mmCIF file of C-alpha atoms in Angstrom:
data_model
loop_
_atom_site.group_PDB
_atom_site.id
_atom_site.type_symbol
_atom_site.label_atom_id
_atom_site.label_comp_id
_atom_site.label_asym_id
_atom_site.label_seq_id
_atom_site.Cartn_x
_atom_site.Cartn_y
_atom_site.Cartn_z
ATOM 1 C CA UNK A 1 -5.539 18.804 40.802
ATOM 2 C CA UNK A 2 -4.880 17.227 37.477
ATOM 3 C CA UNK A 3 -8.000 15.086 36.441
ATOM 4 C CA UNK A 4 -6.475 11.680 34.762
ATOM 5 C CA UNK A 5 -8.645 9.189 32.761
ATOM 6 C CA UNK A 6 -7.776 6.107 34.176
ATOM 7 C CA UNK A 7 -7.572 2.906 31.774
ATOM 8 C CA UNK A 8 -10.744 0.929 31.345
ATOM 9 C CA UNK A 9 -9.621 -3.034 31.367
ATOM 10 C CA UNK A 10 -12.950 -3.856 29.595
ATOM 11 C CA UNK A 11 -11.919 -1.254 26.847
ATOM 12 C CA UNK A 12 -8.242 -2.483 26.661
ATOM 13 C CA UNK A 13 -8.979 -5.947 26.170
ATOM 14 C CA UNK A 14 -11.427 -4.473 23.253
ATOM 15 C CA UNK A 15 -8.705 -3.649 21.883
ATOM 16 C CA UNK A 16 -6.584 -6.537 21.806
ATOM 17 C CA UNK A 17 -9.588 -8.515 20.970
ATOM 18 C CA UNK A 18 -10.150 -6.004 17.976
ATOM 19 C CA UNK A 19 -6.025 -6.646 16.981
ATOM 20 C CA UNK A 20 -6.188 -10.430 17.390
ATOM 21 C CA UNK A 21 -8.941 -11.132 15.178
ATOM 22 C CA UNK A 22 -7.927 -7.906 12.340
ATOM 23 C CA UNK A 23 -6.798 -10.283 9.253
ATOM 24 C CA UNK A 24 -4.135 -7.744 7.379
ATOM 25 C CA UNK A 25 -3.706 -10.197 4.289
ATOM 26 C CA UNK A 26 -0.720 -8.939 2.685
ATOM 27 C CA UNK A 27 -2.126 -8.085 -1.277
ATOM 28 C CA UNK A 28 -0.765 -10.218 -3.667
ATOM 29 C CA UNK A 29 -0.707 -7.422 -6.292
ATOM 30 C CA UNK A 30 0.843 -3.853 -6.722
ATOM 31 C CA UNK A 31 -2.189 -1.749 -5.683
ATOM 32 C CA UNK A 32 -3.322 1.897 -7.265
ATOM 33 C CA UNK A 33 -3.731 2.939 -4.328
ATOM 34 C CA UNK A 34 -0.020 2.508 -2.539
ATOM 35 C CA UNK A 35 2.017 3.254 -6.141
ATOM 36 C CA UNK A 36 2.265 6.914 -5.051
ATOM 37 C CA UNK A 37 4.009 6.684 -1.691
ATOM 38 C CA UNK A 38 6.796 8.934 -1.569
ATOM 39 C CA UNK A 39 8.986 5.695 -0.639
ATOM 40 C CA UNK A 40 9.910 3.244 -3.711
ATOM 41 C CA UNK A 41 11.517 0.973 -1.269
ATOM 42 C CA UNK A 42 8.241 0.626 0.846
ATOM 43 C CA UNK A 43 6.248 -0.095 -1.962
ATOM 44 C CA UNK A 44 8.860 -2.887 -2.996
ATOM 45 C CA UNK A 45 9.061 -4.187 0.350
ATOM 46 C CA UNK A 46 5.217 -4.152 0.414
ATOM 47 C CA UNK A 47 5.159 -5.815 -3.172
ATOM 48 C CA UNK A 48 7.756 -8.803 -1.569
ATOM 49 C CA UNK A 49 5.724 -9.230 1.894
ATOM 50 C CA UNK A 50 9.356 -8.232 3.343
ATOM 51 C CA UNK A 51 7.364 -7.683 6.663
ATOM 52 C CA UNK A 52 3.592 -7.843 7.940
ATOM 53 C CA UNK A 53 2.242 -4.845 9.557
ATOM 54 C CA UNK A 54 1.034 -5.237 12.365
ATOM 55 C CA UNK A 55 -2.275 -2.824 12.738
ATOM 56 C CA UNK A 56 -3.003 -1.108 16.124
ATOM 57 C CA UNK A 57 -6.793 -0.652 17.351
ATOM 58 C CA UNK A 58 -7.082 2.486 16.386
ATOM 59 C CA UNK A 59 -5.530 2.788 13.034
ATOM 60 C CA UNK A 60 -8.260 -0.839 12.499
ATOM 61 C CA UNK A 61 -10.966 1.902 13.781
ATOM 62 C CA UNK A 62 -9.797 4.508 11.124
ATOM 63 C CA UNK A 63 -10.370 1.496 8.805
ATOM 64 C CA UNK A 64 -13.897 1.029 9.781
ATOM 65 C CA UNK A 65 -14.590 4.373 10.135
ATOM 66 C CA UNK A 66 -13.603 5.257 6.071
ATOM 67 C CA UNK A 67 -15.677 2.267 5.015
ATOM 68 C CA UNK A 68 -18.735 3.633 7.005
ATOM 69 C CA UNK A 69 -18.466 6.880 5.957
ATOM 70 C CA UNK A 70 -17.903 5.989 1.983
ATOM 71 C CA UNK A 71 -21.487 3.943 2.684
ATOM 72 C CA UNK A 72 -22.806 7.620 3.987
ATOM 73 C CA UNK A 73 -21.709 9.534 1.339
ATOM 74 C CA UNK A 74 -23.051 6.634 -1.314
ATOM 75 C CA UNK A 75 -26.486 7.067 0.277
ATOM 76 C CA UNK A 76 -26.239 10.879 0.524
ATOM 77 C CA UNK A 77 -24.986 11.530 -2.929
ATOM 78 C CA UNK A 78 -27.636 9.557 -4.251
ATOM 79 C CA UNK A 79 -30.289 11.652 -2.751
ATOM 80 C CA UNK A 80 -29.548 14.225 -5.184
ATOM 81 C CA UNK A 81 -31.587 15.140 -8.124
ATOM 82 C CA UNK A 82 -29.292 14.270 -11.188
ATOM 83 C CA UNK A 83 -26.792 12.529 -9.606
ATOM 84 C CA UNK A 84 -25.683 8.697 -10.970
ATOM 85 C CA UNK A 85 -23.842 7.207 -8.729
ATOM 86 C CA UNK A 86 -22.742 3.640 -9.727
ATOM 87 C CA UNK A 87 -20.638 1.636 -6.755
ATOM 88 C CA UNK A 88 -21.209 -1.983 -8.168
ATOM 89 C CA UNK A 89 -20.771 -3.730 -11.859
ATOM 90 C CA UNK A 90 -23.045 -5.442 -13.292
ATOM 91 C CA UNK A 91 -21.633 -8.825 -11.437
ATOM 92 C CA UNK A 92 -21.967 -6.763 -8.333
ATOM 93 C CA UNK A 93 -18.408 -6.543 -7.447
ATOM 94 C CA UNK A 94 -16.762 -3.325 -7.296
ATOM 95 C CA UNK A 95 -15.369 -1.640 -10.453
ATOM 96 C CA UNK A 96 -11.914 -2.545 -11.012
ATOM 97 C CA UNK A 97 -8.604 -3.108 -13.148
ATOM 98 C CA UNK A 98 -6.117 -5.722 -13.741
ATOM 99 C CA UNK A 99 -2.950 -4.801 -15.788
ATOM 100 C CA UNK A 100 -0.592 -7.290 -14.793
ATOM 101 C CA UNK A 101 1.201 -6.937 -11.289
ATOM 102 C CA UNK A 102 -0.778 -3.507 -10.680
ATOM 103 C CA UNK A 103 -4.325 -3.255 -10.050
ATOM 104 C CA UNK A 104 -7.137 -1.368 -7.897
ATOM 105 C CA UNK A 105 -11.178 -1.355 -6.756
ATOM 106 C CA UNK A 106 -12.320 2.204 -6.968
ATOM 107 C CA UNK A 107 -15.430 3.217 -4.750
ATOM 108 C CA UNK A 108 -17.435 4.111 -7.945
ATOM 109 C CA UNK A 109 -18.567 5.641 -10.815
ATOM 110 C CA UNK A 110 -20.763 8.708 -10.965
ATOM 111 C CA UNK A 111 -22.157 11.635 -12.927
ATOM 112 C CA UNK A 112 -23.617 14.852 -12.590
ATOM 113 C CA UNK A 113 -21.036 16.353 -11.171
ATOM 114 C CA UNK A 114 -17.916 18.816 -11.809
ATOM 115 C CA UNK A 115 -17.884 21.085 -15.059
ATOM 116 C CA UNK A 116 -19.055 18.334 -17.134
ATOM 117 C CA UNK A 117 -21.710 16.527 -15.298
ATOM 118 C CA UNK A 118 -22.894 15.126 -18.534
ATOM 119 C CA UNK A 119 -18.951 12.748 -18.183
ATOM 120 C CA UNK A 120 -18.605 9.939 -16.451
ATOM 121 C CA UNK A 121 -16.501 10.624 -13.509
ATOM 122 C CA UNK A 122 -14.083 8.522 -11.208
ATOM 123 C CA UNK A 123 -15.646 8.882 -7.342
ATOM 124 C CA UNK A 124 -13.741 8.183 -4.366
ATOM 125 C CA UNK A 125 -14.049 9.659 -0.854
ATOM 126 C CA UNK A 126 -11.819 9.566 1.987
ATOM 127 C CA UNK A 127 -12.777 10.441 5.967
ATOM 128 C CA UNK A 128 -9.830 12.081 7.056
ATOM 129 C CA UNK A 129 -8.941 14.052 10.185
ATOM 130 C CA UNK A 130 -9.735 17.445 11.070
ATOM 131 C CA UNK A 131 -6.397 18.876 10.497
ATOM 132 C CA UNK A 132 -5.894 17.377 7.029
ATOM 133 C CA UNK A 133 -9.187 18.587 5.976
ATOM 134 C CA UNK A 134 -8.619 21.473 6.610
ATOM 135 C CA UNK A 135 -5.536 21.320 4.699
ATOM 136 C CA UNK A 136 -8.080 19.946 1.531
ATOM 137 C CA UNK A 137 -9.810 24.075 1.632
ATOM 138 C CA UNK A 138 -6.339 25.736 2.299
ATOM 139 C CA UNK A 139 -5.091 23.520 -0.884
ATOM 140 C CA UNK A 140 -7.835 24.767 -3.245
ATOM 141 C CA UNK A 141 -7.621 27.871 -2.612
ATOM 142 C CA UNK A 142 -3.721 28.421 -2.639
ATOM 143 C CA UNK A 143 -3.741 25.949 -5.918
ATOM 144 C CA UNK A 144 -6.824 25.883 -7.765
ATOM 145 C CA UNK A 145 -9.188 23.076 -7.947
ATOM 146 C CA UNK A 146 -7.745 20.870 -10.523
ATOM 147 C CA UNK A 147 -4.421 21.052 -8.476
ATOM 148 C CA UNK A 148 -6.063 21.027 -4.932
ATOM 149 C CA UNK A 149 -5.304 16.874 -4.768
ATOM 150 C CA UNK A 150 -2.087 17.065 -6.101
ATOM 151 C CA UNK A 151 -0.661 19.610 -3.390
ATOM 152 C CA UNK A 152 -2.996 17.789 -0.624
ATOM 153 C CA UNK A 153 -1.931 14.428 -1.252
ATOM 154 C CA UNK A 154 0.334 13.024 -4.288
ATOM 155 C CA UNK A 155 -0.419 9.305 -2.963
ATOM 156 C CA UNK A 156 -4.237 9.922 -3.987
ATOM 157 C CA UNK A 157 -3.276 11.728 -6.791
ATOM 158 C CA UNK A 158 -1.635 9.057 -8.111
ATOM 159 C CA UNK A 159 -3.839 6.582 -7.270
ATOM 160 C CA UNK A 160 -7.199 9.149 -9.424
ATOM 161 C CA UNK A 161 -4.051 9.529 -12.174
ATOM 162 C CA UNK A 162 -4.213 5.734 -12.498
ATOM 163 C CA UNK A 163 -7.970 5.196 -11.934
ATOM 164 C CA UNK A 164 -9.124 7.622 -14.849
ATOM 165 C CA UNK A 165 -6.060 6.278 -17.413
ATOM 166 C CA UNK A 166 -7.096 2.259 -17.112
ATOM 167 C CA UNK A 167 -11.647 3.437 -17.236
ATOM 168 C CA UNK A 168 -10.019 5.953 -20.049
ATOM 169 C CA UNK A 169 -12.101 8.680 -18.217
ATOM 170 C CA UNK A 170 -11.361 12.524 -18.279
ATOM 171 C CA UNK A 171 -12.593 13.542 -14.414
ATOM 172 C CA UNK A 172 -11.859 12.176 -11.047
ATOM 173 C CA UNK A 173 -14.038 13.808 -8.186
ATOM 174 C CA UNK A 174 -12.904 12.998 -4.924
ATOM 175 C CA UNK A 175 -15.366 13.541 -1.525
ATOM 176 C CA UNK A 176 -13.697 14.274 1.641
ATOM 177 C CA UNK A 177 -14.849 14.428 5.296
ATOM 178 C CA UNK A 178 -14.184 14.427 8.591
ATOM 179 C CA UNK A 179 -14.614 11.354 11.101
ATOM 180 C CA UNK A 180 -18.612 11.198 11.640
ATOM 181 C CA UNK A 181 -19.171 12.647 8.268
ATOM 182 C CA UNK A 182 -20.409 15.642 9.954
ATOM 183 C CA UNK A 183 -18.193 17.864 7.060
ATOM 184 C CA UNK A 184 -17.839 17.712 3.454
ATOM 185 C CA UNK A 185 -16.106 18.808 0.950
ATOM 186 C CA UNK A 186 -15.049 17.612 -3.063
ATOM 187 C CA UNK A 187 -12.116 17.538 -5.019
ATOM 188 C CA UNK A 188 -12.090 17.739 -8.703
ATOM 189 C CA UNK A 189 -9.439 16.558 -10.460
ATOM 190 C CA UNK A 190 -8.511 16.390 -14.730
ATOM 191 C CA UNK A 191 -6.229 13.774 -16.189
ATOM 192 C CA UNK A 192 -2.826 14.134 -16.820
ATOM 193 C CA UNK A 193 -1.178 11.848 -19.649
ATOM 194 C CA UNK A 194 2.164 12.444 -18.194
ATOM 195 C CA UNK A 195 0.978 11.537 -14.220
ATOM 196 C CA UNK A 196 -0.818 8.101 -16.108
ATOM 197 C CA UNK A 197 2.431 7.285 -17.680
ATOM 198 C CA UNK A 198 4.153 7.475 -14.655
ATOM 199 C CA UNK A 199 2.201 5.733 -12.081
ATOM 200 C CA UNK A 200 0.735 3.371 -14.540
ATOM 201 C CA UNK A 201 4.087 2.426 -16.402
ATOM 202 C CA UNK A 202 7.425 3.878 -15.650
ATOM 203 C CA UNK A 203 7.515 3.096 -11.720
ATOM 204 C CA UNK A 204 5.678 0.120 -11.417
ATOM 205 C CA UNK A 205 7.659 -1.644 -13.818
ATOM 206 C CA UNK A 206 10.965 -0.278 -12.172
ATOM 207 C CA UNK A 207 9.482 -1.385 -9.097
ATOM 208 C CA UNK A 208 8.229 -5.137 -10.280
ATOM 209 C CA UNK A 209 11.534 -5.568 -12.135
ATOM 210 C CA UNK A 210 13.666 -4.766 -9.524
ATOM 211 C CA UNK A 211 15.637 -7.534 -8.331
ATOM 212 C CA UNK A 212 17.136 -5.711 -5.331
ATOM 213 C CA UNK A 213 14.592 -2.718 -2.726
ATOM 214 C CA UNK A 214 15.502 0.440 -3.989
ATOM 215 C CA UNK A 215 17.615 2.821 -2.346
ATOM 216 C CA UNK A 216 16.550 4.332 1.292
ATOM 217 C CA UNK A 217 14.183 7.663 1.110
ATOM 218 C CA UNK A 218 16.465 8.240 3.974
ATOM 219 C CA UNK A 219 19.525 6.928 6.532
ATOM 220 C CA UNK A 220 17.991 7.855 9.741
ATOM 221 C CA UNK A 221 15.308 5.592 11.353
ATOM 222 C CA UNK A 222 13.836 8.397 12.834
ATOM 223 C CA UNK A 223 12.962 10.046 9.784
ATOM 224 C CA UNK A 224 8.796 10.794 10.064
ATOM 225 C CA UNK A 225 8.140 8.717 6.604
ATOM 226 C CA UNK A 226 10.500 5.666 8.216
ATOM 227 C CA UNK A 227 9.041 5.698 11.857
ATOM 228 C CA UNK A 228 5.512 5.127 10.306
ATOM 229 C CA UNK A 229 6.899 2.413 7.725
ATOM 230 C CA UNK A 230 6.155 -1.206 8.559
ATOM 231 C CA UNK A 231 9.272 -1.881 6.861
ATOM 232 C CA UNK A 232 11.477 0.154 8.996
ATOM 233 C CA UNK A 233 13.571 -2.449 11.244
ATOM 234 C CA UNK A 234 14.381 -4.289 7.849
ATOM 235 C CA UNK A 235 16.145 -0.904 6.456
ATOM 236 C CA UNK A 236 17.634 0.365 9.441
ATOM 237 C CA UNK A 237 18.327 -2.749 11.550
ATOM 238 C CA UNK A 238 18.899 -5.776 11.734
ATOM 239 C CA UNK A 239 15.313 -7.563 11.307
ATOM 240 C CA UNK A 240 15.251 -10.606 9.209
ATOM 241 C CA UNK A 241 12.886 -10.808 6.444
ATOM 242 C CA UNK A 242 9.191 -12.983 6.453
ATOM 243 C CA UNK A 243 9.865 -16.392 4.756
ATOM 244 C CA UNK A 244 7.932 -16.614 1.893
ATOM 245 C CA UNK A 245 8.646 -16.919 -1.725
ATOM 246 C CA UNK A 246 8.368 -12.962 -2.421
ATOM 247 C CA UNK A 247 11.881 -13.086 -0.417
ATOM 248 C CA UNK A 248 13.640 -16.026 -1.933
ATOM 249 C CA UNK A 249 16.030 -15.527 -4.482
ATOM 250 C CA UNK A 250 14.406 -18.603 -6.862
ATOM 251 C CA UNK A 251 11.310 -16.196 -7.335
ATOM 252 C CA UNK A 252 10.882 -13.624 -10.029
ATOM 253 C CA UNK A 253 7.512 -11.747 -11.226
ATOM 254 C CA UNK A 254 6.148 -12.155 -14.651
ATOM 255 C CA UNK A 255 5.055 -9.385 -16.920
ATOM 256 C CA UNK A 256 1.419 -11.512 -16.367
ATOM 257 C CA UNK A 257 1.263 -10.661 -12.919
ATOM 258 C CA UNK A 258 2.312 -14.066 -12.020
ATOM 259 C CA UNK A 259 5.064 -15.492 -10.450
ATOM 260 C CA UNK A 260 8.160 -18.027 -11.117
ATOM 261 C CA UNK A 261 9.855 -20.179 -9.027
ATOM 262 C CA UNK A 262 13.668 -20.572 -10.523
ATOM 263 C CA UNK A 263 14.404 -23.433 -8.742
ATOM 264 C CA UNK A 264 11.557 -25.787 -9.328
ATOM 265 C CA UNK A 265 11.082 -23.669 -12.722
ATOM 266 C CA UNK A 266 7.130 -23.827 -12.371
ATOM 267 C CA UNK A 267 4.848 -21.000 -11.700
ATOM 268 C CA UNK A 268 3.928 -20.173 -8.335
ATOM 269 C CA UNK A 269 0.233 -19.559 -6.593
ATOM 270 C CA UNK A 270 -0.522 -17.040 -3.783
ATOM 271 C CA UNK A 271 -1.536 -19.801 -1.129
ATOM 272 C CA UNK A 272 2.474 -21.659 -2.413
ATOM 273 C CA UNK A 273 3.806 -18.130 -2.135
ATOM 274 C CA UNK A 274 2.913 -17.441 1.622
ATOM 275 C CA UNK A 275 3.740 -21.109 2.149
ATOM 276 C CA UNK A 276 7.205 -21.079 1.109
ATOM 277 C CA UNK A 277 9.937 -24.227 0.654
ATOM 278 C CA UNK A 278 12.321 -25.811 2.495
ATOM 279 C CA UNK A 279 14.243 -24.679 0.064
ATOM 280 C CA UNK A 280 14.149 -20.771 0.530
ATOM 281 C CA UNK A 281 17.143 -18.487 -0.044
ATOM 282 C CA UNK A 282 16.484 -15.040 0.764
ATOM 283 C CA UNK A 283 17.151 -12.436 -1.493
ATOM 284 C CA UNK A 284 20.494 -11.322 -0.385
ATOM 285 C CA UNK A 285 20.025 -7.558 -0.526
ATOM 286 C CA UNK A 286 17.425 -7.911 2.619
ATOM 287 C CA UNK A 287 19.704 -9.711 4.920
ATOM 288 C CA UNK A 288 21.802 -7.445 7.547
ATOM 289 C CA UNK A 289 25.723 -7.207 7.110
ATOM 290 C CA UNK A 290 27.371 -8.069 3.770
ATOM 291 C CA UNK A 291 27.880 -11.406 1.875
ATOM 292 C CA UNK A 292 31.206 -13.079 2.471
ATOM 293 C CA UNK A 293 30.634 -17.073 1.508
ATOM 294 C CA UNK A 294 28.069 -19.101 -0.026
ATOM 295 C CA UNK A 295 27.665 -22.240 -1.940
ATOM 296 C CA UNK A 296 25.318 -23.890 -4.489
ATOM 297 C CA UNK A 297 22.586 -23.772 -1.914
ATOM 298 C CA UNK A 298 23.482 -21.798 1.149
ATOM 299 C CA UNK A 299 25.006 -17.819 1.415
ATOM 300 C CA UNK A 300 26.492 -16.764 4.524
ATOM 301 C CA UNK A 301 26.620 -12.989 5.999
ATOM 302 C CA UNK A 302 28.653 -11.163 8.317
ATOM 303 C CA UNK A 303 27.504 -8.508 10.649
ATOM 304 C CA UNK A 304 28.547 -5.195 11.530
ATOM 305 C CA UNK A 305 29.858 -6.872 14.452
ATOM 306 C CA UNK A 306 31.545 -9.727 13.462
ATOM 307 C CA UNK A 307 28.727 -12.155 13.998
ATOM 308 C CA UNK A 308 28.363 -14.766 11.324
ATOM 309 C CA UNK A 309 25.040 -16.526 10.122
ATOM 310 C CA UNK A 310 23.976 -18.871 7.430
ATOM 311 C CA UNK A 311 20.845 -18.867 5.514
ATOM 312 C CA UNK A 312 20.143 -22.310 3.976
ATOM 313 C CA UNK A 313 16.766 -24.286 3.666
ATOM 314 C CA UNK A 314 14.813 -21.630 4.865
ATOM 315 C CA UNK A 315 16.503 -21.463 8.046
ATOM 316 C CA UNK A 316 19.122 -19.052 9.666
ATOM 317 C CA UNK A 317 21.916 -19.924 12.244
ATOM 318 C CA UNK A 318 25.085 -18.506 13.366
ATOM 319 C CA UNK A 319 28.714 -19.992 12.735
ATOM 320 C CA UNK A 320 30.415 -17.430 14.704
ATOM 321 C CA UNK A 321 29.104 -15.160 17.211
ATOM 322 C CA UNK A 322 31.324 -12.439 16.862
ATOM 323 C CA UNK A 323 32.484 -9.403 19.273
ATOM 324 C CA UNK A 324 28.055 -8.529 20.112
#
């Protein structure tokens, strides 16, 4: 016979509990730490609030688990003899950089390690698991060191790239372990002008100016980087976008990192952002089927099949209901 865990109520409504009360607050920046995702079109969705993600109790565990086990390796790290490890600034907040719409918090500062442990060095860790740390030792040994992150994971290569370019640092040295920090291991990685450029200029300003999402990393839904996207009914169905001013077509971003409203020709807050008007107009590139009427304040859209809606004043409703 087959033994079978049977579900524990007390533990399921944990769970829930631990969903209802997780705040996701959508950022209302371009962070260092998203800019390398393989997908442009995420990261522009992400960048318009599109969609809210809705987190599952265990990936809010995974969460809690990286924050305890950075806190670990803090305390650890600073156990050893010659080892400066600086988490906070002098306000006590953690280091970080603004640079108009893109900007990051890095887990610290530190020296005495690497080939230069006189340098100041960029210091992250992740708590990963066991199979993609053990991908971390098959990467620097196949690559090198200095290539290790690159090969292991480009979005956290990105994110060091853009780390050491804006604190103008040479070294990035990365700490990895497994869930329970029970295993270690380190990453070292150099800067690379070319990397900076690229994650630090060229694609977030393709990505900020961009008045339309980018084209799809692929066509099928199914595809293993589109069934883990929070964006993915919006590309491949027919999922209407959040209402907010990231989605209206009066909004733009400013080189400042702010943002303008068009229509009432003022900048915009955060808090007016999520808020929205009763004027919104989204953007028409997020709304399913194609454009086929509008008018000084309203755009309607037919569907693949033949249904016809209307977006105006932040509302949708259907004129025709088509052949569905």
């Amino acid at each position: 016979m087959v033994a079978v865990d049977l579900p524990d109520e007390v533990l399921a409504r944990m769970n829930r509990q631990l969903e209802a009360r997780h705040k996701n607050e959508q950022r209302g920046y371009l962070g260092a730490s998203a800019i390398g995702a393989e997908c442009e079109r995420r990261i522009w969705n992400s960048f318009h609030w599109v969609s809210k993600e809705k987190m599952e109790a265990r990936s809010i565990k995974a969460i809690e688990d990286g924050h305890h086990s950075e806190e670990v390796m803090s305390k650890r790290l600073k156990m050893v003899e010659g080892v400066l490890l600086d988490t906070h600034n002098e306000n006590g907040h953690q280091h970080g950089f603004e640079d108009g719409h893109l900007r990051g918090h890095l887990d610290g500062l530190i020296e005495g390690v690497g080939k230069e442990p006189h340098k100041t060095h960029i210091w992250e860790h992740k708590c990963v698991n066991i199979e993609k740390f053990n991908k971390m030792s098959r990467a620097k040994i196949e690559h090198g060191e200095e290539k290790a992150l690159e090969n292991w994971d480009i979005q956290y290569y990105a994110q060091a790239q853009v780390y050491m370019h804006h604190f103008q640092l040479e070294w990035h040295y990365m700490t990895i372990c497994t869930p329970g920090s029970r295993d270690e291991t380190s990453c070292l990685t150099a800067y690379n002008a070319d990397a900076a450029n690229y994650y630090c200029k060229e694609r977030p300003q393709r990505i900020i100016n961009a008045d339309k999402p980018p084209p799809k990393i692929s066509e099928s839904a199914s595809w293993y980087l589109c069934k883990m996207c929070p964006h993915s009914d919006n590309c491949h169905d027919e999922k209407l976008p959040q209402i907010n001013c990231r989605t209206c077509v009066y909004s733009t971003p400013l080189p400042d990192g702010k943002w303008m409203c068009g229509l009432h020709t003022k900048t915009i807050t955060v808090d007016e952002q999520k808020a929205a008007c009763e004027k919104h107009l989204f953007i028409p590139h997020l709304m399913p089927g194609q454009q086929t009427d509008a008018g000084d304040d309203w755009i309607e859209y037919t569907l693949d099949n033949g249904k016809i809606i209307r977006n105006e004043n932040a509302k949708i409703k259907t004129i025709s209901a088509g052949s569905g």
